[in-house]
């Protein structure tokens, strides 16, 4: 069977487990039928794909059979042979199987591998084409007592999936369809320093999704999905999550059909970039848009740009830090950055420029878009030549050390003075050693208390304002109404915080969360049609199983032992990475303005409580 990815069928189910959209690909299914006929196995025969009601019933039955915990690949005492949890591999959280009962037949048909992707209120199931012997291997694993993580097992799921490149393609298809469903087909943010044109305004409203100005004949707005998102969260540069959005826009079947017919005709994915497909669908092709005879049109640019020409570069850096303020534990700071680009150029030109700042940035890793040609570099500069694709794209990814020092440093202390009252102290230094034109637009420090309800707090900071929620206290040192540039700020905040009375749950520890899950029934199984997130379950188990702690050190667990800093800076990059617009050249030569901008935001920027137990590990996720 040829390598690559082909899709036999896909289904979209809502949160009531009803199939609201399905698509089968007869061309791919015929290939599967031919391969099944070659097996010469009386116990293996070709079975028709299920209809929508059969698939929905099988999916619901699996959830009831596996349970909310066992459905995530963890074998328990109630797991049965033939189930996904019996395979005992976490991969079955995302690559599942269902048993189809068709008509009056007593035998059921195993349907595998089904790639499961949950996005908002939707469950997307994608069935890629695999060899029949892979299906038979999985069927054997489902009935072996020594499968999964057992030592000496002949077969395991992870090894089996390594032979199936189609799984990766199916995942990409599922994720793209999920993004289209909830209106999150976003592209990398490219900032425009000049006053926005009509295209720039549309980009700011739709999260920089549209390929603005793709054609002088008709401007395709490649963001009808995001623009109609009733949740209003498709803001420029916003970070989107997989959290369910029950109020999301209704399913537009025509959009899905149009995308599937263009992106994966006959079941074989060709180009699933939503912006490319939308631009082609909207404007079409014409004889005027044919590339020069001497140039080969690259796969990442299926449609030629027509309109006003320009190039935009944006360096976007994210700072991750763990500040301990202890002699025995060094502070950790790391910058992850990317160079975003938008090249609105006619034809198939090559763009080249020297990337500077590599030595001063102490770059630890550097990777480029496939469109770029990069010779081996040496010294402070790196020559980059690329043939730009359509729309916004990430030209370079990199990780580096900070060339100056942490933009916010200092210490945070928290201790209990009574059972329901804690005393804290912040002493911070902002922008020490930083000079103009670097400016900090806003800075907020948050103290989280996920298991205690905040009743009140006392204390006056040296600068900024204080707000609080039921489970956090927020110190807004710098608001976005003013910015600070060219000077450092010393900020202190002593105070106390009072909590509502709390009756701790002093349950005996049952060991690790995974171990306890293997020895007990799923206490999260409900009649709900939505599947419980296993990470949430594990965190709940960890919270309940925590041993009681002394009042002098109640926040020693990671969930209470830190404050998180959020900020945004503008000006030069912290790593020293830079692109000089005057050094950018285009071949063939055209007059196209080049704009450059940069911004720095905080990622996991943590101040560990110096009075608690500081874990020397990666910074926690928010």
XYZ file of C-alpha atoms in Angstrom, residues 277-512:
236
model
C -7.717 27.202 0.549
C -9.958 30.201 1.258
C -7.914 32.498 -0.969
C -7.980 30.045 -3.848
C -11.689 29.369 -3.363
C -12.539 33.073 -3.270
C -10.424 34.440 -6.091
C -9.751 31.437 -8.281
C -7.015 31.306 -10.903
C -6.554 33.191 -14.134
C -4.046 33.223 -16.963
C -2.583 36.439 -15.559
C -1.610 34.607 -12.373
C 0.537 31.920 -13.955
C 4.115 31.867 -12.642
C 7.032 32.608 -14.987
C 7.970 29.662 -17.177
C 11.500 29.546 -15.749
C 10.307 29.417 -12.125
C 8.732 26.443 -10.379
C 5.818 27.395 -8.177
C 6.425 26.057 -4.628
C 3.813 24.015 -2.804
C 3.518 26.630 -0.032
C 2.413 29.289 -2.529
C -0.424 27.822 -4.606
C -1.754 31.258 -5.522
C 0.179 34.370 -6.634
C -0.326 37.667 -4.858
C -1.738 40.661 -6.755
C -1.828 44.123 -5.207
C 0.194 46.701 -3.265
C 3.568 45.259 -2.291
C 5.228 45.349 1.131
C 7.056 43.147 3.656
C 6.378 43.019 7.388
C 8.678 41.425 9.979
C 7.812 40.980 13.652
C 10.025 39.487 16.340
C 7.859 38.100 19.130
C 9.706 36.865 22.221
C 8.278 35.129 25.276
C 10.211 35.200 28.550
C 10.069 32.178 30.855
C 11.671 32.548 34.274
C 11.868 30.992 37.711
C 13.108 33.435 40.359
C 14.161 31.773 43.628
C 16.198 34.508 45.397
C 18.319 31.823 47.044
C 22.057 31.363 47.001
C 21.816 27.588 46.647
C 19.347 27.719 43.734
C 20.270 29.816 40.676
C 17.534 31.766 38.963
C 16.485 30.474 35.558
C 15.506 32.618 32.589
C 14.911 31.529 29.003
C 13.606 33.317 25.932
C 11.625 31.550 23.232
C 11.168 33.662 20.140
C 9.970 33.620 16.589
C 10.296 35.838 13.558
C 6.890 36.283 11.958
C 6.677 37.487 8.386
C 4.115 38.668 5.868
C 5.476 39.237 2.374
C 2.917 40.753 0.026
C 4.946 40.459 -3.166
C 3.838 39.737 -6.705
C 5.274 36.809 -8.600
C 7.797 34.412 -7.057
C 10.563 36.655 -5.701
C 13.384 35.707 -3.351
C 13.910 37.766 -0.212
C 17.247 37.878 1.610
C 18.566 39.662 4.683
C 21.242 39.250 7.392
C 19.884 38.160 10.772
C 22.018 39.840 13.437
C 22.445 39.291 17.159
C 23.199 35.581 17.130
C 26.327 35.768 19.268
C 25.022 38.249 21.792
C 21.812 36.258 22.108
C 23.640 33.016 22.921
C 21.151 31.185 20.739
C 20.538 27.631 21.947
C 18.360 26.480 19.045
C 17.447 27.893 15.658
C 15.050 26.484 13.063
C 13.656 27.846 9.806
C 10.534 27.559 7.654
C 10.893 25.087 4.738
C 10.815 28.028 2.306
C 14.133 29.343 3.669
C 17.635 28.541 2.441
C 20.226 29.061 5.161
C 23.946 28.341 4.814
C 26.015 27.410 7.825
C 26.448 30.499 9.900
C 29.338 31.841 11.884
C 29.814 34.949 13.972
C 27.104 37.445 14.799
C 25.236 37.330 11.483
C 23.244 34.708 9.619
C 22.314 35.143 5.953
C 18.716 34.112 5.248
C 17.134 33.725 1.811
C 13.527 32.618 1.382
C 10.708 32.439 -1.137
C 7.751 33.678 0.941
C 4.427 31.838 1.043
C 1.045 33.513 1.243
C -0.184 35.282 4.336
C 1.427 35.382 7.765
C 3.908 32.655 8.613
C 6.677 31.901 11.117
C 9.997 32.257 9.347
C 12.276 31.431 12.304
C 11.918 29.740 15.687
C 14.655 30.128 18.287
C 15.536 29.862 21.964
C 18.091 32.107 23.607
C 19.378 33.492 26.866
C 18.567 37.030 27.936
C 21.301 39.445 26.887
C 20.650 41.963 29.697
C 19.029 40.255 32.663
C 15.547 39.529 33.984
C 13.207 42.464 33.327
C 11.501 41.843 36.697
C 13.473 40.450 39.606
C 13.158 40.388 43.368
C 11.574 38.154 45.957
C 8.199 37.044 47.276
C 7.514 35.764 50.803
C 4.338 34.247 52.220
C 3.732 32.703 55.641
C 0.754 32.032 57.869
C 0.142 34.053 61.020
C -3.043 32.146 61.879
C -5.171 29.400 60.429
C -7.033 31.750 58.111
C -4.613 34.639 57.680
C -1.338 34.919 55.798
C 1.310 37.657 55.690
C 3.162 38.389 52.447
C 5.886 40.685 51.159
C 6.978 41.611 47.656
C 10.136 43.536 46.837
C 10.673 43.903 43.116
C 12.916 45.754 40.717
C 11.532 46.442 37.223
C 13.601 47.233 34.116
C 16.905 47.403 35.998
C 19.678 47.867 33.451
C 17.231 48.451 30.586
C 17.371 51.649 28.559
C 15.096 53.392 26.067
C 13.636 52.663 23.576
C 12.717 49.527 25.568
C 9.479 50.208 27.401
C 7.220 48.147 29.607
C 3.537 48.668 28.829
C 1.980 46.750 31.698
C 3.028 44.527 34.581
C 0.799 42.514 36.919
C 1.714 40.174 39.760
C -0.817 37.519 40.780
C -0.888 35.478 43.987
C -3.045 32.387 43.347
C -4.927 30.569 46.123
C -6.762 27.769 44.300
C -7.976 25.965 47.448
C -8.765 28.942 49.670
C -11.407 31.646 49.226
C -10.046 35.148 49.697
C -12.271 37.238 52.000
C -10.173 40.407 52.277
C -6.662 41.782 52.204
C -4.783 44.655 53.796
C -1.739 46.481 52.541
C -0.716 49.390 50.387
C 1.839 48.942 47.594
C 4.456 51.556 46.877
C 3.052 51.849 43.366
C 0.099 50.462 41.439
C -3.350 49.224 42.419
C -4.747 46.055 44.023
C -7.746 43.925 43.085
C -8.764 40.458 44.214
C -11.013 37.595 43.208
C -12.244 34.645 45.222
C -8.990 32.773 44.647
C -6.305 35.339 43.829
C -4.861 38.770 44.638
C -3.701 40.862 41.665
C -1.170 43.680 41.953
C -1.216 45.911 38.869
C 2.154 47.643 39.063
C 1.953 49.236 35.608
C -1.274 49.521 33.641
C -1.587 49.781 29.895
C -2.720 53.417 30.245
C 0.899 54.400 30.803
C 4.247 52.869 29.946
C 7.672 53.147 31.554
C 10.834 53.599 29.491
C 14.440 54.399 30.257
C 14.292 54.034 34.035
C 14.036 51.307 36.640
C 11.260 51.005 39.218
C 11.540 49.748 42.767
C 8.216 48.344 43.994
C 7.281 46.900 47.384
C 4.029 45.491 48.666
C 3.650 44.218 52.244
C 0.276 43.023 53.401
C -1.972 40.341 54.802
C -4.659 38.227 53.207
C -7.590 36.636 55.020
C -9.361 33.464 53.930
C -12.740 31.961 54.648
C -12.649 29.170 57.262
C -11.574 25.920 55.698
C -12.072 22.356 56.825
C -9.167 20.412 55.317
C -9.840 17.004 53.813
C -7.425 14.742 55.607
C -7.685 11.638 53.529
C -4.945 9.026 53.817
C -2.615 9.167 50.878
C -3.102 6.330 48.416
C 0.139 6.856 46.566
C 0.384 8.327 43.157
